[in-house]
PDB file of N, CA, C and O in Angstrom:
ATOM      1  N   SER A 885       3.823  19.922 -13.585  1.00 63.00           N
ATOM      2  CA  SER A 885       5.203  19.463 -12.144  1.00 63.00           C
ATOM      3  C   SER A 885       4.537  17.773 -11.814  1.00 63.00           C
ATOM      4  O   SER A 885       3.319  17.778 -11.796  1.00 63.00           O
ATOM      5  N   LYS A 886       5.638  17.064 -11.890  1.00 85.00           N
ATOM      6  CA  LYS A 886       5.318  15.244 -10.916  1.00 85.00           C
ATOM      7  C   LYS A 886       4.633  15.477 -10.222  1.00 85.00           C
ATOM      8  O   LYS A 886       5.037  15.778  -8.875  1.00 85.00           O
ATOM      9  N   GLN A 887       3.099  14.318  -9.423  1.00 86.00           N
ATOM     10  CA  GLN A 887       2.776  14.169  -8.079  1.00 86.00           C
ATOM     11  C   GLN A 887       3.277  12.801  -7.449  1.00 86.00           C
ATOM     12  O   GLN A 887       2.819  11.214  -8.718  1.00 86.00           O
ATOM     13  N   PRO A 888       4.629  12.909  -7.271  1.00 90.00           N
ATOM     14  CA  PRO A 888       4.529  12.012  -6.574  1.00 90.00           C
ATOM     15  C   PRO A 888       3.218  10.549  -5.649  1.00 90.00           C
ATOM     16  O   PRO A 888       2.246  11.172  -5.253  1.00 90.00           O
ATOM     17  N   ILE A 889       3.359  10.016  -5.782  1.00 91.00           N
ATOM     18  CA  ILE A 889       2.384   8.947  -5.665  1.00 91.00           C
ATOM     19  C   ILE A 889       2.143   8.981  -3.784  1.00 91.00           C
ATOM     20  O   ILE A 889       0.777   9.127  -3.651  1.00 91.00           O
ATOM     21  N   ASP A 890       2.719   9.525  -2.488  1.00 89.00           N
ATOM     22  CA  ASP A 890       2.822  10.125  -2.048  1.00 89.00           C
ATOM     23  C   ASP A 890       2.186  10.504  -0.991  1.00 89.00           C
ATOM     24  O   ASP A 890       1.074  10.944  -0.359  1.00 89.00           O
ATOM     25  N   SER A 891       1.765  11.643  -2.852  1.00 90.00           N
ATOM     26  CA  SER A 891       0.742  12.924  -1.959  1.00 90.00           C
ATOM     27  C   SER A 891      -0.434  12.729  -2.535  1.00 90.00           C
ATOM     28  O   SER A 891      -1.148  14.018  -2.899  1.00 90.00           O
ATOM     29  N   ILE A 892      -0.916  12.184  -3.189  1.00 89.00           N
ATOM     30  CA  ILE A 892      -2.454  11.726  -3.631  1.00 89.00           C
ATOM     31  C   ILE A 892      -2.477  11.361  -2.256  1.00 89.00           C
ATOM     32  O   ILE A 892      -3.170   9.921  -2.197  1.00 89.00           O
ATOM     33  N   ASP A 893      -4.525  12.027  -2.117  1.00 88.00           N
ATOM     34  CA  ASP A 893      -4.565  11.386  -0.666  1.00 88.00           C
ATOM     35  C   ASP A 893      -5.744  10.442  -1.778  1.00 88.00           C
ATOM     36  O   ASP A 893      -6.571  10.945  -1.971  1.00 88.00           O
ATOM     37  N   ASN A 894      -5.786   9.203  -0.830  1.00 87.00           N
ATOM     38  CA  ASN A 894      -7.311   8.441  -0.566  1.00 87.00           C
ATOM     39  C   ASN A 894      -8.667   8.911  -1.030  1.00 87.00           C
ATOM     40  O   ASN A 894      -9.860   9.315  -1.719  1.00 87.00           O
ATOM     41  N   PHE A 895      -9.194  10.403  -0.446  1.00 88.00           N
ATOM     42  CA  PHE A 895     -10.082  11.112  -0.610  1.00 88.00           C
ATOM     43  C   PHE A 895     -10.574  12.203  -2.063  1.00 88.00           C
ATOM     44  O   PHE A 895     -11.044  11.938  -2.402  1.00 88.00           O
ATOM     45  N   LEU A 896      -8.450  11.569  -2.955  1.00 87.00           N
ATOM     46  CA  LEU A 896      -9.279  11.928  -4.633  1.00 87.00           C
ATOM     47  C   LEU A 896      -9.041  11.190  -4.956  1.00 87.00           C
ATOM     48  O   LEU A 896      -8.913  10.995  -6.315  1.00 87.00           O
ATOM     49  N   LEU A 897      -9.270   9.890  -4.647  1.00 92.00           N
ATOM     50  CA  LEU A 897      -9.589   8.689  -5.936  1.00 92.00           C
ATOM     51  C   LEU A 897     -10.529   8.484  -5.724  1.00 92.00           C
ATOM     52  O   LEU A 897     -11.294   8.855  -5.465  1.00 92.00           O
ATOM     53  N   PRO A 898     -10.779   8.131  -7.380  1.00 92.00           N
ATOM     54  CA  PRO A 898      -9.658   7.468  -8.051  1.00 92.00           C
ATOM     55  C   PRO A 898      -9.179   8.612  -9.401  1.00 92.00           C
ATOM     56  O   PRO A 898      -9.489   9.652  -8.771  1.00 92.00           O
ATOM     57  N   ALA A 899      -8.058   7.955  -9.769  1.00 93.00           N
ATOM     58  CA  ALA A 899      -6.681   8.953 -10.031  1.00 93.00           C
ATOM     59  C   ALA A 899      -6.494   7.702 -11.212  1.00 93.00           C
ATOM     60  O   ALA A 899      -5.941   6.913 -11.466  1.00 93.00           O
ATOM     61  N   ILE A 900      -6.311   8.285 -12.556  1.00 94.00           N
ATOM     62  CA  ILE A 900      -5.663   7.782 -13.682  1.00 94.00           C
ATOM     63  C   ILE A 900      -4.790   7.652 -13.573  1.00 94.00           C
ATOM     64  O   ILE A 900      -3.323   9.931 -13.202  1.00 94.00           O
ATOM     65  N   LEU A 901      -3.218   7.271 -13.399  1.00 95.00           N
ATOM     66  CA  LEU A 901      -2.415   7.489 -13.524  1.00 95.00           C
ATOM     67  C   LEU A 901      -1.503   6.655 -14.296  1.00 95.00           C
ATOM     68  O   LEU A 901      -1.591   6.258 -15.136  1.00 95.00           O
ATOM     69  N   PHE A 902      -1.152   7.510 -14.948  1.00 95.00           N
ATOM     70  CA  PHE A 902      -0.475   6.742 -17.000  1.00 95.00           C
ATOM     71  C   PHE A 902       1.852   6.715 -16.733  1.00 95.00           C
ATOM     72  O   PHE A 902       2.239   7.540 -15.043  1.00 95.00           O
ATOM     73  N   LEU A 903       1.921   5.687 -16.964  1.00 94.00           N
ATOM     74  CA  LEU A 903       2.706   5.007 -16.553  1.00 94.00           C
ATOM     75  C   LEU A 903       3.408   5.141 -17.463  1.00 94.00           C
ATOM     76  O   LEU A 903       3.334   5.534 -18.924  1.00 94.00           O
ATOM     77  N   ASN A 904       5.047   4.625 -17.246  1.00 94.00           N
ATOM     78  CA  ASN A 904       6.477   4.329 -18.455  1.00 94.00           C
ATOM     79  C   ASN A 904       6.020   3.933 -18.847  1.00 94.00           C
ATOM     80  O   ASN A 904       5.091   2.424 -19.240  1.00 94.00           O
ATOM     81  N   GLY A 905       5.672   4.649 -20.586  1.00 86.00           N
ATOM     82  CA  GLY A 905       5.173   4.178 -21.485  1.00 86.00           C
ATOM     83  C   GLY A 905       4.481   4.401 -22.687  1.00 86.00           C
ATOM     84  O   GLY A 905       3.959   5.536 -22.047  1.00 86.00           O
ATOM     85  N   ASP A 906       3.829   3.563 -22.817  1.00 79.00           N
ATOM     86  CA  ASP A 906       2.245   4.429 -23.372  1.00 79.00           C
ATOM     87  C   ASP A 906       1.199   3.563 -22.017  1.00 79.00           C
ATOM     88  O   ASP A 906      -0.024   3.541 -22.733  1.00 79.00           O
ATOM     89  N   GLY A 907       0.945   3.310 -21.076  1.00 90.00           N
ATOM     90  CA  GLY A 907      -0.480   2.258 -19.880  1.00 90.00           C
ATOM     91  C   GLY A 907      -0.646   3.554 -19.047  1.00 90.00           C
ATOM     92  O   GLY A 907      -0.029   4.575 -18.934  1.00 90.00           O
ATOM     93  N   ALA A 908      -2.566   3.041 -18.305  1.00 93.00           N
ATOM     94  CA  ALA A 908      -2.188   3.872 -18.204  1.00 93.00           C
ATOM     95  C   ALA A 908      -3.034   3.432 -17.180  1.00 93.00           C
ATOM     96  O   ALA A 908      -3.576   1.695 -17.436  1.00 93.00           O
ATOM     97  N   SER A 909      -3.592   3.484 -15.412  1.00 94.00           N
ATOM     98  CA  SER A 909      -4.353   2.661 -14.842  1.00 94.00           C
ATOM     99  C   SER A 909      -4.700   2.956 -13.822  1.00 94.00           C
ATOM    100  O   SER A 909      -4.586   4.964 -13.530  1.00 94.00           O
ATOM    101  N   VAL A 910      -5.921   2.859 -13.560  1.00 94.00           N
ATOM    102  CA  VAL A 910      -6.686   3.885 -12.449  1.00 94.00           C
ATOM    103  C   VAL A 910      -6.428   3.210 -11.199  1.00 94.00           C
ATOM    104  O   VAL A 910      -7.080   2.222 -10.644  1.00 94.00           O
ATOM    105  N   LEU A 911      -6.170   4.206 -10.156  1.00 95.00           N
ATOM    106  CA  LEU A 911      -5.554   4.271  -8.719  1.00 95.00           C
ATOM    107  C   LEU A 911      -7.189   3.491  -7.918  1.00 95.00           C
ATOM    108  O   LEU A 911      -7.096   5.007  -8.256  1.00 95.00           O
ATOM    109  N   GLN A 912      -7.406   3.008  -7.607  1.00 94.00           N
ATOM    110  CA  GLN A 912      -8.326   3.160  -6.749  1.00 94.00           C
ATOM    111  C   GLN A 912      -8.015   3.359  -4.662  1.00 94.00           C
ATOM    112  O   GLN A 912      -9.011   4.251  -4.506  1.00 94.00           O
ATOM    113  N   ALA A 913      -6.932   2.632  -4.329  1.00 95.00           N
ATOM    114  CA  ALA A 913      -7.577   3.278  -3.419  1.00 95.00           C
ATOM    115  C   ALA A 913      -5.827   3.385  -3.124  1.00 95.00           C
ATOM    116  O   ALA A 913      -4.827   1.902  -3.755  1.00 95.00           O
ATOM    117  N   ILE A 914      -4.863   3.518  -1.823  1.00 94.00           N
ATOM    118  CA  ILE A 914      -4.288   2.313  -0.963  1.00 94.00           C
ATOM    119  C   ILE A 914      -4.102   2.766   0.054  1.00 94.00           C
ATOM    120  O   ILE A 914      -4.365   3.406   1.649  1.00 94.00           O
ATOM    121  N   ASP A 915      -4.044   0.981   1.014  1.00 94.00           N
ATOM    122  CA  ASP A 915      -3.957   0.889   1.949  1.00 94.00           C
ATOM    123  C   ASP A 915      -2.762   1.274   2.986  1.00 94.00           C
ATOM    124  O   ASP A 915      -2.032   1.165   2.427  1.00 94.00           O
ATOM    125  N   GLY A 916      -2.996   0.960   4.225  1.00 90.00           N
ATOM    126  CA  GLY A 916      -2.421   1.397   5.677  1.00 90.00           C
ATOM    127  C   GLY A 916      -0.855   0.752   4.902  1.00 90.00           C
ATOM    128  O   GLY A 916      -0.059   1.573   5.968  1.00 90.00           O
ATOM    129  N   ASP A 917      -1.290  -0.908   4.692  1.00 93.00           N
ATOM    130  CA  ASP A 917       0.267  -1.172   4.660  1.00 93.00           C
ATOM    131  C   ASP A 917       1.593  -0.832   3.364  1.00 93.00           C
ATOM    132  O   ASP A 917       2.057  -2.110   2.888  1.00 93.00           O
ATOM    133  N   GLY A 918       0.858   0.002   1.913  1.00 93.00           N
ATOM    134  CA  GLY A 918       1.199   0.383   0.890  1.00 93.00           C
ATOM    135  C   GLY A 918       0.963  -0.288  -0.041  1.00 93.00           C
ATOM    136  O   GLY A 918       1.954  -1.233  -1.105  1.00 93.00           O
ATOM    137  N   ILE A 919      -0.927  -1.539   0.047  1.00 96.00           N
ATOM    138  CA  ILE A 919      -0.451  -1.746  -1.102  1.00 96.00           C
ATOM    139  C   ILE A 919      -1.605  -1.329  -1.653  1.00 96.00           C
ATOM    140  O   ILE A 919      -2.731  -1.001  -1.388  1.00 96.00           O
ATOM    141  N   CYS A 920      -1.372  -0.912  -3.170  1.00 96.00           N
ATOM    142  CA  CYS A 920      -2.448  -0.128  -5.165  1.00 96.00           C
ATOM    143  C   CYS A 920      -3.298  -1.180  -4.700  1.00 96.00           C
ATOM    144  O   CYS A 920      -2.878  -2.047  -5.573  1.00 96.00           O
ATOM    145  N   THR A 921      -4.823  -0.157  -4.163  1.00 96.00           N
ATOM    146  CA  THR A 921      -5.563  -1.294  -5.832  1.00 96.00           C
ATOM    147  C   THR A 921      -5.499  -0.271  -7.041  1.00 96.00           C
ATOM    148  O   THR A 921      -6.271   1.452  -6.993  1.00 96.00           O
ATOM    149  N   LEU A 922      -6.408  -0.791  -7.850  1.00 95.00           N
ATOM    150  CA  LEU A 922      -5.933  -0.489  -9.108  1.00 95.00           C
ATOM    151  C   LEU A 922      -6.478  -1.182 -10.478  1.00 95.00           C
ATOM    152  O   LEU A 922      -6.539  -2.089 -10.369  1.00 95.00           O
ATOM    153  N   MET A 923      -7.352  -0.275 -11.305  1.00 93.00           N
ATOM    154  CA  MET A 923      -8.702  -0.844 -11.978  1.00 93.00           C
ATOM    155  C   MET A 923      -6.986  -0.914 -13.860  1.00 93.00           C
ATOM    156  O   MET A 923      -6.499  -0.199 -14.000  1.00 93.00           O
ATOM    157  N   SER A 924      -6.680  -1.971 -14.001  1.00 86.00           N
ATOM    158  CA  SER A 924      -5.639  -2.312 -15.390  1.00 86.00           C
ATOM    159  C   SER A 924      -5.819  -2.518 -16.383  1.00 86.00           C
ATOM    160  O   SER A 924      -6.777  -3.143 -16.620  1.00 86.00           O
ATOM    161  N   PRO A 925      -6.428  -1.761 -17.064  1.00 83.00           N
ATOM    162  CA  PRO A 925      -6.604  -2.318 -19.324  1.00 83.00           C
ATOM    163  C   PRO A 925      -5.383  -3.642 -18.986  1.00 83.00           C
ATOM    164  O   PRO A 925      -6.023  -5.403 -19.725  1.00 83.00           O
ATOM    165  N   GLU A 926      -4.239  -4.952 -18.572  1.00 78.00           N
ATOM    166  CA  GLU A 926      -3.965  -5.488 -18.871  1.00 78.00           C
ATOM    167  C   GLU A 926      -4.664  -6.561 -18.447  1.00 78.00           C
ATOM    168  O   GLU A 926      -4.259  -7.023 -18.416  1.00 78.00           O
ATOM    169  N   ALA A 927      -5.274  -6.273 -16.890  1.00 76.00           N
ATOM    170  CA  ALA A 927      -5.442  -7.249 -16.377  1.00 76.00           C
ATOM    171  C   ALA A 927      -7.265  -7.407 -16.391  1.00 76.00           C
ATOM    172  O   ALA A 927      -8.061  -7.774 -16.483  1.00 76.00           O
ATOM    173  N   GLY A 928      -7.680  -6.674 -18.193  1.00 82.00           N
ATOM    174  CA  GLY A 928      -8.952  -7.807 -18.610  1.00 82.00           C
ATOM    175  C   GLY A 928     -10.016  -6.415 -18.305  1.00 82.00           C
ATOM    176  O   GLY A 928     -11.949  -6.032 -18.076  1.00 82.00           O
ATOM    177  N   GLY A 929      -9.383  -5.081 -17.943  1.00 75.00           N
ATOM    178  CA  GLY A 929     -10.477  -3.908 -16.696  1.00 75.00           C
ATOM    179  C   GLY A 929     -10.589  -4.612 -15.814  1.00 75.00           C
ATOM    180  O   GLY A 929     -11.342  -3.912 -15.386  1.00 75.00           O
ATOM    181  N   GLY A 930      -9.869  -5.706 -14.710  1.00 87.00           N
ATOM    182  CA  GLY A 930     -10.068  -5.273 -13.033  1.00 87.00           C
ATOM    183  C   GLY A 930      -9.524  -4.769 -12.020  1.00 87.00           C
ATOM    184  O   GLY A 930      -8.812  -4.145 -13.216  1.00 87.00           O
ATOM    185  N   MET A 931      -9.928  -5.498 -11.606  1.00 93.00           N
ATOM    186  CA  MET A 931      -8.673  -4.874 -10.619  1.00 93.00           C
ATOM    187  C   MET A 931      -7.639  -5.652  -9.972  1.00 93.00           C
ATOM    188  O   MET A 931      -7.365  -6.856  -9.842  1.00 93.00           O
ATOM    189  N   VAL A 932      -6.495  -5.179 -10.121  1.00 93.00           N
ATOM    190  CA  VAL A 932      -5.020  -6.481  -9.423  1.00 93.00           C
ATOM    191  C   VAL A 932      -4.850  -5.282  -7.742  1.00 93.00           C
ATOM    192  O   VAL A 932      -5.131  -3.758  -7.924  1.00 93.00           O
ATOM    193  N   THR A 933      -3.728  -5.768  -6.978  1.00 95.00           N
ATOM    194  CA  THR A 933      -2.903  -5.252  -6.013  1.00 95.00           C
ATOM    195  C   THR A 933      -1.468  -5.442  -6.685  1.00 95.00           C
ATOM    196  O   THR A 933      -0.612  -6.533  -6.815  1.00 95.00           O
ATOM    197  N   LEU A 934      -0.927  -4.435  -5.815  1.00 93.00           N
ATOM    198  CA  LEU A 934       0.322  -3.890  -6.124  1.00 93.00           C
ATOM    199  C   LEU A 934       1.809  -3.064  -5.596  1.00 93.00           C
ATOM    200  O   LEU A 934       0.601  -2.284  -4.754  1.00 93.00           O
ATOM    201  N   PRO A 935       2.204  -3.675  -4.145  1.00 97.00           N
ATOM    202  CA  PRO A 935       3.145  -3.344  -3.108  1.00 97.00           C
ATOM    203  C   PRO A 935       3.620  -0.771  -3.963  1.00 97.00           C
ATOM    204  O   PRO A 935       3.512  -1.811  -5.373  1.00 97.00           O
ATOM    205  N   LYS A 936       3.263  -0.445  -3.195  1.00 95.00           N
ATOM    206  CA  LYS A 936       3.277   1.254  -4.053  1.00 95.00           C
ATOM    207  C   LYS A 936       4.554   0.984  -4.339  1.00 95.00           C
ATOM    208  O   LYS A 936       5.477   1.817  -5.020  1.00 95.00           O
ATOM    209  N   THR A 937       5.728   0.308  -4.178  1.00 94.00           N
ATOM    210  CA  THR A 937       7.047   0.479  -5.161  1.00 94.00           C
ATOM    211  C   THR A 937       7.156  -0.160  -5.753  1.00 94.00           C
ATOM    212  O   THR A 937       7.888   0.812  -6.453  1.00 94.00           O
ATOM    213  N   GLU A 938       6.318  -1.222  -5.922  1.00 95.00           N
ATOM    214  CA  GLU A 938       6.362  -1.401  -7.551  1.00 95.00           C
ATOM    215  C   GLU A 938       5.424  -1.299  -8.202  1.00 95.00           C
ATOM    216  O   GLU A 938       6.179  -0.431  -9.669  1.00 95.00           O
ATOM    217  N   LEU A 939       4.253   0.085  -8.324  1.00 94.00           N
ATOM    218  CA  LEU A 939       3.120   0.575  -8.857  1.00 94.00           C
ATOM    219  C   LEU A 939       4.497   2.721  -8.985  1.00 94.00           C
ATOM    220  O   LEU A 939       4.260   2.177  -9.885  1.00 94.00           O
ATOM    221  N   GLU A 940       5.397   2.793  -8.143  1.00 94.00           N
ATOM    222  CA  GLU A 940       6.141   3.700  -8.223  1.00 94.00           C
ATOM    223  C   GLU A 940       7.301   4.057  -9.415  1.00 94.00           C
ATOM    224  O   GLU A 940       7.891   4.848  -9.899  1.00 94.00           O
ATOM    225  N   VAL A 941       7.471   2.669  -9.406  1.00 94.00           N
ATOM    226  CA  VAL A 941       8.892   2.269  -9.929  1.00 94.00           C
ATOM    227  C   VAL A 941       8.025   2.634 -12.728  1.00 94.00           C
ATOM    228  O   VAL A 941       8.939   2.650 -12.676  1.00 94.00           O
ATOM    229  N   ARG A 942       6.830   1.792 -11.814  1.00 94.00           N
ATOM    230  CA  ARG A 942       6.321   2.071 -12.673  1.00 94.00           C
ATOM    231  C   ARG A 942       5.342   2.571 -13.441  1.00 94.00           C
ATOM    232  O   ARG A 942       5.569   3.611 -13.879  1.00 94.00           O
ATOM    233  N   TYR A 943       5.083   4.465 -12.592  1.00 95.00           N
ATOM    234  CA  TYR A 943       5.029   5.635 -11.989  1.00 95.00           C
ATOM    235  C   TYR A 943       5.644   6.988 -13.274  1.00 95.00           C
ATOM    236  O   TYR A 943       6.432   7.196 -12.494  1.00 95.00           O
ATOM    237  N   SER A 944       4.736   6.920 -14.210  1.00 95.00           N
ATOM    238  CA  SER A 944       5.044   8.316 -14.787  1.00 95.00           C
ATOM    239  C   SER A 944       5.937   9.752 -14.041  1.00 95.00           C
ATOM    240  O   SER A 944       6.407  10.746 -14.564  1.00 95.00           O
ATOM    241  N   GLY A 945       4.563   9.422 -12.385  1.00 95.00           N
ATOM    242  CA  GLY A 945       4.678  11.147 -12.659  1.00 95.00           C
ATOM    243  C   GLY A 945       3.222  11.159 -12.885  1.00 95.00           C
ATOM    244  O   GLY A 945       3.850  12.576 -12.130  1.00 95.00           O
ATOM    245  N   ILE A 946       2.957  10.861 -13.741  1.00 94.00           N
ATOM    246  CA  ILE A 946       2.042  11.893 -14.787  1.00 94.00           C
ATOM    247  C   ILE A 946       0.389  11.442 -13.927  1.00 94.00           C
ATOM    248  O   ILE A 946      -0.085  10.482 -13.945  1.00 94.00           O
ATOM    249  N   CYS A 947      -0.818  12.061 -13.284  1.00 93.00           N
ATOM    250  CA  CYS A 947      -1.873  11.905 -12.739  1.00 93.00           C
ATOM    251  C   CYS A 947      -2.876  12.674 -13.031  1.00 93.00           C
ATOM    252  O   CYS A 947      -3.021  13.850 -13.402  1.00 93.00           O
ATOM    253  N   ALA A 948      -3.898  11.554 -13.381  1.00 92.00           N
ATOM    254  CA  ALA A 948      -5.749  12.785 -13.385  1.00 92.00           C
ATOM    255  C   ALA A 948      -7.001  12.877 -12.582  1.00 92.00           C
ATOM    256  O   ALA A 948      -6.883  11.480 -12.600  1.00 92.00           O
ATOM    257  N   LEU A 949      -6.844  14.257 -11.703  1.00 87.00           N
ATOM    258  CA  LEU A 949      -7.687  13.004 -10.939  1.00 87.00           C
ATOM    259  C   LEU A 949      -9.370  13.701 -11.334  1.00 87.00           C
ATOM    260  O   LEU A 949      -9.065  14.375 -12.198  1.00 87.00           O
ATOM    261  N   VAL A 950      -9.885  12.873 -11.731  1.00 78.00           N
ATOM    262  CA  VAL A 950     -11.473  12.173 -10.893  1.00 78.00           C
ATOM    263  C   VAL A 950     -12.240  12.148 -10.662  1.00 78.00           C
ATOM    264  O   VAL A 950     -11.838  12.035  -9.346  1.00 78.00           O
ATOM    265  N   SER A 951     -13.322  13.257 -10.041  1.00 76.00           N
ATOM    266  CA  SER A 951     -14.447  13.358  -9.638  1.00 76.00           C
ATOM    267  C   SER A 951     -15.834  13.375 -10.096  1.00 76.00           C
ATOM    268  O   SER A 951     -15.913  13.634 -10.481  1.00 76.00           O
ATOM    269  N   PRO A 952     -16.680  12.388  -9.245  1.00 72.00           N
ATOM    270  CA  PRO A 952     -17.749  11.776 -10.625  1.00 72.00           C
ATOM    271  C   PRO A 952     -18.872  13.101  -9.878  1.00 72.00           C
ATOM    272  O   PRO A 952     -18.796  14.115  -9.311  1.00 72.00           O
ATOM    273  N   GLN A 953     -19.362  13.378 -11.469  1.00 76.00           N
ATOM    274  CA  GLN A 953     -20.483  14.473 -11.304  1.00 76.00           C
ATOM    275  C   GLN A 953     -21.993  13.883 -10.894  1.00 76.00           C
ATOM    276  O   GLN A 953     -22.602  13.217 -10.994  1.00 76.00           O
ATOM    277  N   LEU A 954     -22.624  14.740 -10.195  1.00 77.00           N
ATOM    278  CA  LEU A 954     -23.948  14.647  -9.640  1.00 77.00           C
ATOM    279  C   LEU A 954     -25.003  15.472 -10.413  1.00 77.00           C
ATOM    280  O   LEU A 954     -24.849  16.699 -10.893  1.00 77.00           O
ATOM    281  N   ARG A 955     -26.003  14.663 -11.092  1.00 82.00           N
ATOM    282  CA  ARG A 955     -26.247  14.443 -12.232  1.00 82.00           C
ATOM    283  C   ARG A 955     -28.286  14.277 -11.416  1.00 82.00           C
ATOM    284  O   ARG A 955     -27.924  12.796 -11.484  1.00 82.00           O
ATOM    285  N   PHE A 956     -28.852  15.396 -10.649  1.00 84.00           N
ATOM    286  CA  PHE A 956     -30.657  15.589 -11.109  1.00 84.00           C
ATOM    287  C   PHE A 956     -30.806  15.271 -12.349  1.00 84.00           C
ATOM    288  O   PHE A 956     -31.120  15.661 -13.072  1.00 84.00           O
ATOM    289  N   ASP A 957     -31.626  14.187 -12.960  1.00 75.00           N
ATOM    290  CA  ASP A 957     -32.842  14.290 -13.968  1.00 75.00           C
ATOM    291  C   ASP A 957     -34.288  14.663 -13.654  1.00 75.00           C
ATOM    292  O   ASP A 957     -35.053  13.931 -12.339  1.00 75.00           O
TER     293      ASP A 957
END
């Protein structure tokens, strides 16, 4: 099932968002004003910000949640 952006809690981030077409971006944060911070290949792997309303138009509804795994050597 599709996952609306509003249902992705900041505590679950980062999340890989699959965009309409073939692209994907890593959602890093959504602030209280609805501004999203993403790591985007289109920006050379750098960070970009855009309004959540604009991201919702590009977002396919499919995401993958990513969590770091601690490893003790």
